[in-house]
mmCIF file with all atom_site columns, C-alpha atoms in Angstrom:
data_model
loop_
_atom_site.group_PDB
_atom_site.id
_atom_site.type_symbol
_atom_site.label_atom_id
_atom_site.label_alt_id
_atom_site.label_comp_id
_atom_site.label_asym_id
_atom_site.label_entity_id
_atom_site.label_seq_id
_atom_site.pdbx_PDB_ins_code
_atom_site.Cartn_x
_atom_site.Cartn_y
_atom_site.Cartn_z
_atom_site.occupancy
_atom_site.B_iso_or_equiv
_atom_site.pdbx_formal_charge
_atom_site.auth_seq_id
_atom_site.auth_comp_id
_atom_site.auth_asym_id
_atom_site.auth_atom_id
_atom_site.pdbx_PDB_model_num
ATOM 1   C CA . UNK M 1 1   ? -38.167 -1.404  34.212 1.00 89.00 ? 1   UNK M CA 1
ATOM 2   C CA . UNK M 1 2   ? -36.038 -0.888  36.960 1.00 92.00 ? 2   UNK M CA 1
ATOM 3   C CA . UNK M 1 3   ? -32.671 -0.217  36.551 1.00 95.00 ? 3   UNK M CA 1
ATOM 4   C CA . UNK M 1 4   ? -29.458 0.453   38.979 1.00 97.00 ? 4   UNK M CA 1
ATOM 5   C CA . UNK M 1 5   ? -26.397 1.788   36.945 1.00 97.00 ? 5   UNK M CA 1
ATOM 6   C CA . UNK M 1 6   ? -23.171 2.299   39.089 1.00 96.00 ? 6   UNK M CA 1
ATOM 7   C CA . UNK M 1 7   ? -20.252 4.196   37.490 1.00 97.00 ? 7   UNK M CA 1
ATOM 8   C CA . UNK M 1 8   ? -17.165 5.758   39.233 1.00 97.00 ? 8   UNK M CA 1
ATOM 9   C CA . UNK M 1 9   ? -14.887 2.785   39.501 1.00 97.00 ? 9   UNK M CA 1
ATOM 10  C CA . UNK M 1 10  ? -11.369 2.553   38.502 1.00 97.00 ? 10  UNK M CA 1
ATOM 11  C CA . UNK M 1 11  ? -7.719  2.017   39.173 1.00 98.00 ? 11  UNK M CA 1
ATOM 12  C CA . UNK M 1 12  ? -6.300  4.488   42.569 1.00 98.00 ? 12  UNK M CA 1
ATOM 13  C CA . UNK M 1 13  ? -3.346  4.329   44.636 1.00 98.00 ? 13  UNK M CA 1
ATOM 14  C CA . UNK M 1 14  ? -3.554  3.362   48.661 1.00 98.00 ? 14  UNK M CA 1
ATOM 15  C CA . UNK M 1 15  ? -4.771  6.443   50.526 1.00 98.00 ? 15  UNK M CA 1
ATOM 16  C CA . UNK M 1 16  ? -6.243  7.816   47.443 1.00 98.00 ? 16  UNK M CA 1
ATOM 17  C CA . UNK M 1 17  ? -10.182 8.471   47.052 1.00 98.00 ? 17  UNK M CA 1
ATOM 18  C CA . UNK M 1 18  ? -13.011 7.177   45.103 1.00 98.00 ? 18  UNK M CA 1
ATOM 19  C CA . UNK M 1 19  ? -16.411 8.403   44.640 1.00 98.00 ? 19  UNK M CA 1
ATOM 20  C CA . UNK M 1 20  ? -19.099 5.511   43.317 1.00 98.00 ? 20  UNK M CA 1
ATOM 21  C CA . UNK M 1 21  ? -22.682 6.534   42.176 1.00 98.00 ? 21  UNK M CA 1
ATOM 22  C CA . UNK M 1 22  ? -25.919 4.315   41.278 1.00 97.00 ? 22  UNK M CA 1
ATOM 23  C CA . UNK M 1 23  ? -28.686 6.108   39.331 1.00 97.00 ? 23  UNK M CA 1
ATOM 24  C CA . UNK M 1 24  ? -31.614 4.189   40.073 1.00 95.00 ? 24  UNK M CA 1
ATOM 25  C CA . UNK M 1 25  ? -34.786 4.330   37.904 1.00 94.00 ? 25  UNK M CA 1
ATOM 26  C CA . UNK M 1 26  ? -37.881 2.218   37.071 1.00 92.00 ? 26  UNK M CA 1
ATOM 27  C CA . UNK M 1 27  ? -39.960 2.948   40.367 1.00 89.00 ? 27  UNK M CA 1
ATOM 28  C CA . UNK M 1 28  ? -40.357 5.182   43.166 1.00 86.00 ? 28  UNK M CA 1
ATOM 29  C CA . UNK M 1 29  ? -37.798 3.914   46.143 1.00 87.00 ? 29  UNK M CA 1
ATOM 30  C CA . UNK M 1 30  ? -39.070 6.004   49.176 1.00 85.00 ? 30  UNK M CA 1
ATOM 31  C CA . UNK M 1 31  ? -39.889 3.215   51.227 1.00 89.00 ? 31  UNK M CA 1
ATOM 32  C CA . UNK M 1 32  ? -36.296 1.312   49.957 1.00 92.00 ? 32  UNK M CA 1
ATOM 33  C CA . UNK M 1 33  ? -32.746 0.792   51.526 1.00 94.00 ? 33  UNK M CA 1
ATOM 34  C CA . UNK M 1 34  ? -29.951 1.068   49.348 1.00 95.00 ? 34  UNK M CA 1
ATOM 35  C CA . UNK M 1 35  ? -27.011 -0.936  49.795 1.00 96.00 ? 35  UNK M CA 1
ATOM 36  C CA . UNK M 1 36  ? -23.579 -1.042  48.552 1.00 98.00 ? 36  UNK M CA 1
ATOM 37  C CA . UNK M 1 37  ? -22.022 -4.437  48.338 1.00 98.00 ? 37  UNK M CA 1
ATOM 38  C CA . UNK M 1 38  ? -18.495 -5.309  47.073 1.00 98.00 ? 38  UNK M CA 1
ATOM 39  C CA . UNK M 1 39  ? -16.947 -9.123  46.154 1.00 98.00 ? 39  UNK M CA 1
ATOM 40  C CA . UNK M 1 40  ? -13.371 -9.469  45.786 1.00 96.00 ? 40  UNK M CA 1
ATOM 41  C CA . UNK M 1 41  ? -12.013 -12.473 44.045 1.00 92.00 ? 41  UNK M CA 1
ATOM 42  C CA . UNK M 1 42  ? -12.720 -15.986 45.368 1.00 94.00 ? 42  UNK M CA 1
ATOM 43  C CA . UNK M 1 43  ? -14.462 -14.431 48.402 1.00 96.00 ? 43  UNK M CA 1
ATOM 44  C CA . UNK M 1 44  ? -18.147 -13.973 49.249 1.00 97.00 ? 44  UNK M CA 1
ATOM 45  C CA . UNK M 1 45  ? -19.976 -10.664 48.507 1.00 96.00 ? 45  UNK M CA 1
ATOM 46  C CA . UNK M 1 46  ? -19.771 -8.165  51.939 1.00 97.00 ? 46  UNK M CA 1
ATOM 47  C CA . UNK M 1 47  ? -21.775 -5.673  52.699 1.00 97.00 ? 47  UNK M CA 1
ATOM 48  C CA . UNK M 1 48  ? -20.303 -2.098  52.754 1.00 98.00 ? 48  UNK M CA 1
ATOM 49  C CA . UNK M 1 49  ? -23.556 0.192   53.775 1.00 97.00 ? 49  UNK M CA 1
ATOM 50  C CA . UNK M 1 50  ? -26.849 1.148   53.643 1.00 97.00 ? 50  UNK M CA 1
ATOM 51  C CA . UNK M 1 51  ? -28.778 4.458   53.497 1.00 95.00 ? 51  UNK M CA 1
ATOM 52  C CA . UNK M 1 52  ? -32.310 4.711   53.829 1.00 91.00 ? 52  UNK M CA 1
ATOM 53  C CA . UNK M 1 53  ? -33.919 6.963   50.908 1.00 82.00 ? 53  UNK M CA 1
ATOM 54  C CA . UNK M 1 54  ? -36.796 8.486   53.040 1.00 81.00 ? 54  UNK M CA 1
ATOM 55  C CA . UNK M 1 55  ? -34.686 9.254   56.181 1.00 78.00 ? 55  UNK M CA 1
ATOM 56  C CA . UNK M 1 56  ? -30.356 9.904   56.817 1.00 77.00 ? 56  UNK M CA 1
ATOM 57  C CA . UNK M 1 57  ? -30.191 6.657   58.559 1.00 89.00 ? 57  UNK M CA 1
ATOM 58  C CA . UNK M 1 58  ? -26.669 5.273   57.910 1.00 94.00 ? 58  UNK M CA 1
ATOM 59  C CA . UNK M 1 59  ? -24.915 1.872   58.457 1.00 95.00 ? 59  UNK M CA 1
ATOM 60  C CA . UNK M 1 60  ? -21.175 0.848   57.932 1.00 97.00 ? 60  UNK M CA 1
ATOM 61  C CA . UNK M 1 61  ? -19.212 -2.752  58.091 1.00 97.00 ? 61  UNK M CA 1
ATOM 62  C CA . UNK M 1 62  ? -16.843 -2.263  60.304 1.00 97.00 ? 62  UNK M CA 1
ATOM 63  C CA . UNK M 1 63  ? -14.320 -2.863  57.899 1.00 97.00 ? 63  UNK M CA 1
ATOM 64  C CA . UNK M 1 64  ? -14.802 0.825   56.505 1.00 98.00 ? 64  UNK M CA 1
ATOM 65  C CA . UNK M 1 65  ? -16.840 2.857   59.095 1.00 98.00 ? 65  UNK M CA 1
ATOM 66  C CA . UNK M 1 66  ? -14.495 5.936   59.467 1.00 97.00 ? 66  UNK M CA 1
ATOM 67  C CA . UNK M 1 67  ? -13.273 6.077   55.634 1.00 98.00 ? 67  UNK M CA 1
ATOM 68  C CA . UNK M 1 68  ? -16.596 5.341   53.504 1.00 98.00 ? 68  UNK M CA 1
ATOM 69  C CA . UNK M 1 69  ? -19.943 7.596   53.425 1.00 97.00 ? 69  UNK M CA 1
ATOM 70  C CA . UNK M 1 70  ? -22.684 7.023   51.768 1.00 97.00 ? 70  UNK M CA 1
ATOM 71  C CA . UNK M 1 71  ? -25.224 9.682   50.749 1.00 95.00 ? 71  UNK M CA 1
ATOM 72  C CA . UNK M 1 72  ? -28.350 10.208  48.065 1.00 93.00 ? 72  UNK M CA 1
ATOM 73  C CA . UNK M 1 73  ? -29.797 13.092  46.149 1.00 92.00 ? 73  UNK M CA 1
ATOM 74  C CA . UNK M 1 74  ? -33.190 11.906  46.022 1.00 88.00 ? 74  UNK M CA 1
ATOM 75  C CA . UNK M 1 75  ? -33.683 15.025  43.281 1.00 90.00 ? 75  UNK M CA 1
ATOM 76  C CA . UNK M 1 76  ? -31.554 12.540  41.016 1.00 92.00 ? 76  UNK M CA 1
ATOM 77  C CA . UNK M 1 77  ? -31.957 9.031   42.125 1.00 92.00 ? 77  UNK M CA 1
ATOM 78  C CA . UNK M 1 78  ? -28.710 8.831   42.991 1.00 95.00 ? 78  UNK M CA 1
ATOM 79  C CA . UNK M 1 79  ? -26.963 6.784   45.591 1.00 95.00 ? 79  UNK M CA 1
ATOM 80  C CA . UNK M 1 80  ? -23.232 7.912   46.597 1.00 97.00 ? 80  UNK M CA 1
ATOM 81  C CA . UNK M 1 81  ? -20.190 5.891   47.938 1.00 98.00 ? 81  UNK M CA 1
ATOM 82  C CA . UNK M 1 82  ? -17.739 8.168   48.997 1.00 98.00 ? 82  UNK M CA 1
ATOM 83  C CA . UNK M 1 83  ? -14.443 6.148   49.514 1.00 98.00 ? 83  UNK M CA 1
ATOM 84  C CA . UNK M 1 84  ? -11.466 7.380   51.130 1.00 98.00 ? 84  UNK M CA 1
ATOM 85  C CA . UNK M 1 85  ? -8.290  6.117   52.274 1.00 98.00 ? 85  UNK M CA 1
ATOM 86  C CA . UNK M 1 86  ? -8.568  3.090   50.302 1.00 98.00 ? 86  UNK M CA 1
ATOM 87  C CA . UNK M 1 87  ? -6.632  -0.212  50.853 1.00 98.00 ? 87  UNK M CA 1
ATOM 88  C CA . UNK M 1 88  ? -5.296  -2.571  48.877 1.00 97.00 ? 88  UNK M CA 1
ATOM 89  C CA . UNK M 1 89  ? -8.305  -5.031  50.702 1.00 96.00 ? 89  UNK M CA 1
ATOM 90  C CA . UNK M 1 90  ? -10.757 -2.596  49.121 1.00 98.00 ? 90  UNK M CA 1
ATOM 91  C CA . UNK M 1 91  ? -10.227 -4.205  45.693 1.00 98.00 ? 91  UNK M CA 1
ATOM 92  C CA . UNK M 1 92  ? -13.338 -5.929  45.017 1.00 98.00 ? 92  UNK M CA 1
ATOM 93  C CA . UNK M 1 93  ? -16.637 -5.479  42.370 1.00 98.00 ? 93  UNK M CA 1
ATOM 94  C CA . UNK M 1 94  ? -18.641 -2.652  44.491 1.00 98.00 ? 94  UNK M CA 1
ATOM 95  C CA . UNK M 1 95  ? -22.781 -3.394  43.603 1.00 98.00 ? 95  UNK M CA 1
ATOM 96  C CA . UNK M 1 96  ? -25.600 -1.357  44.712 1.00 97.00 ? 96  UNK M CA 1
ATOM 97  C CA . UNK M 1 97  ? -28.738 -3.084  45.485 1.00 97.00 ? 97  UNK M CA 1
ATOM 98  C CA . UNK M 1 98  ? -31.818 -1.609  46.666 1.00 96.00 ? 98  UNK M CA 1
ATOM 99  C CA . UNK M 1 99  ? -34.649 -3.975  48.865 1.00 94.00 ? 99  UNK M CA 1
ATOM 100 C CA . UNK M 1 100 ? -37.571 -2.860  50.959 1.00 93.00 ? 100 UNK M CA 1
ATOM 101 C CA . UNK M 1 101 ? -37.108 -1.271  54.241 1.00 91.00 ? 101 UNK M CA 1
ATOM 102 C CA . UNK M 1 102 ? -38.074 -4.168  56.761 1.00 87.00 ? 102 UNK M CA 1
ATOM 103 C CA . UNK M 1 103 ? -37.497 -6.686  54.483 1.00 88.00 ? 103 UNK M CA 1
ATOM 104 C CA . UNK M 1 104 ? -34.182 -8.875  53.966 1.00 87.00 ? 104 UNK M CA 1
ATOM 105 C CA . UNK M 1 105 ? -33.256 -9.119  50.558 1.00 93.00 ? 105 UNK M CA 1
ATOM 106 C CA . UNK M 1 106 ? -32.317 -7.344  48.333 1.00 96.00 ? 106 UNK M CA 1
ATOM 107 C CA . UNK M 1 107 ? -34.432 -6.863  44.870 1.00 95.00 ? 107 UNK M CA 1
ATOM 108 C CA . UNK M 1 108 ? -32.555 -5.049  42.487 1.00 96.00 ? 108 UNK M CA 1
ATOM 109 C CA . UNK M 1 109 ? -29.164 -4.963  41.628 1.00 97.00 ? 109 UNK M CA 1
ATOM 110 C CA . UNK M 1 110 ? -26.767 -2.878  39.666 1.00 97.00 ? 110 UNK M CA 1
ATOM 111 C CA . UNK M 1 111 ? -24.308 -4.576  37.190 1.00 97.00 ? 111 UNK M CA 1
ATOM 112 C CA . UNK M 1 112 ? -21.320 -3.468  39.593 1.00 97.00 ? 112 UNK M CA 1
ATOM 113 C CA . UNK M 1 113 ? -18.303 -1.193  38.919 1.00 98.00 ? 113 UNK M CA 1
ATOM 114 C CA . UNK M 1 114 ? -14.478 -2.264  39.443 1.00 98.00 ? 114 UNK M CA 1
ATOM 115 C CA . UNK M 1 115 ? -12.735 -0.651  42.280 1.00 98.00 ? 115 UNK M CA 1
ATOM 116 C CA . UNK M 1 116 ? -8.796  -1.391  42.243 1.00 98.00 ? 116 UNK M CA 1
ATOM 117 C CA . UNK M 1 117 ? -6.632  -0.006  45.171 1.00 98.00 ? 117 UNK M CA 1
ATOM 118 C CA . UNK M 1 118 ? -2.717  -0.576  44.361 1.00 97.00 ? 118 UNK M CA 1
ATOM 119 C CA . UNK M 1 119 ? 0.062   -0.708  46.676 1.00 94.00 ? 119 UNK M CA 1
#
């Protein structure tokens, strides 16, 4: 069974830092992409990022290239969101999702972790 766990959420000032993780497990994802997604209240769900796991191929929204990195440690399955100088407009539900490389969806999901940025 495949499984995508995120954890690291929480409550953090503007300009503070967050680091999310997803522990994936169930299957071998060497040929995936793993995406971080976030949905804020009565808006649609964005994409943040994507790293490939077989290869350090990166790629940012616009909306947080220069302040969010994402990284894996394929040793432990785990996905990273690295989240600095957060905004108040980073307060959203932040998802991983992992999906085939070459393919456009998405197949598994995580159950999502809170991320509030106060003012």
């Amino acid at each position: 069974q495949v499984q995508l766990v995120e954890s690291g959420g929480g409550l953090v000032q503007a300009g503070g830092s967050l680091r999310l993780s997803c522990a994936a497990s169930g299957r071998t994802f060497s040929s995936y992409r793993m995406g971080w997604f976030r949905q804020a209240p009565g808006k649609e769900r964005e994409l943040v990022g994507v790293i490939l796991w077989s290869a350090s191929s990166t790629y940012y929204a616009d909306s947080v290239k220069g302040r969010f990195t994402i990284s894996r440690d394929n040793a432990k399955n785990t996905v990273y969101l690295q989240m600095n100088s957060l905004k108040p407009e980073d307060t959203a539900v932040y998802y991983c999702a992992a999906g085939p490389i070459g393919d456009r969806q998405y197949d598994y999901w995580g159950q999502g972790t809170q991320v509030t940025v106060s003012s």
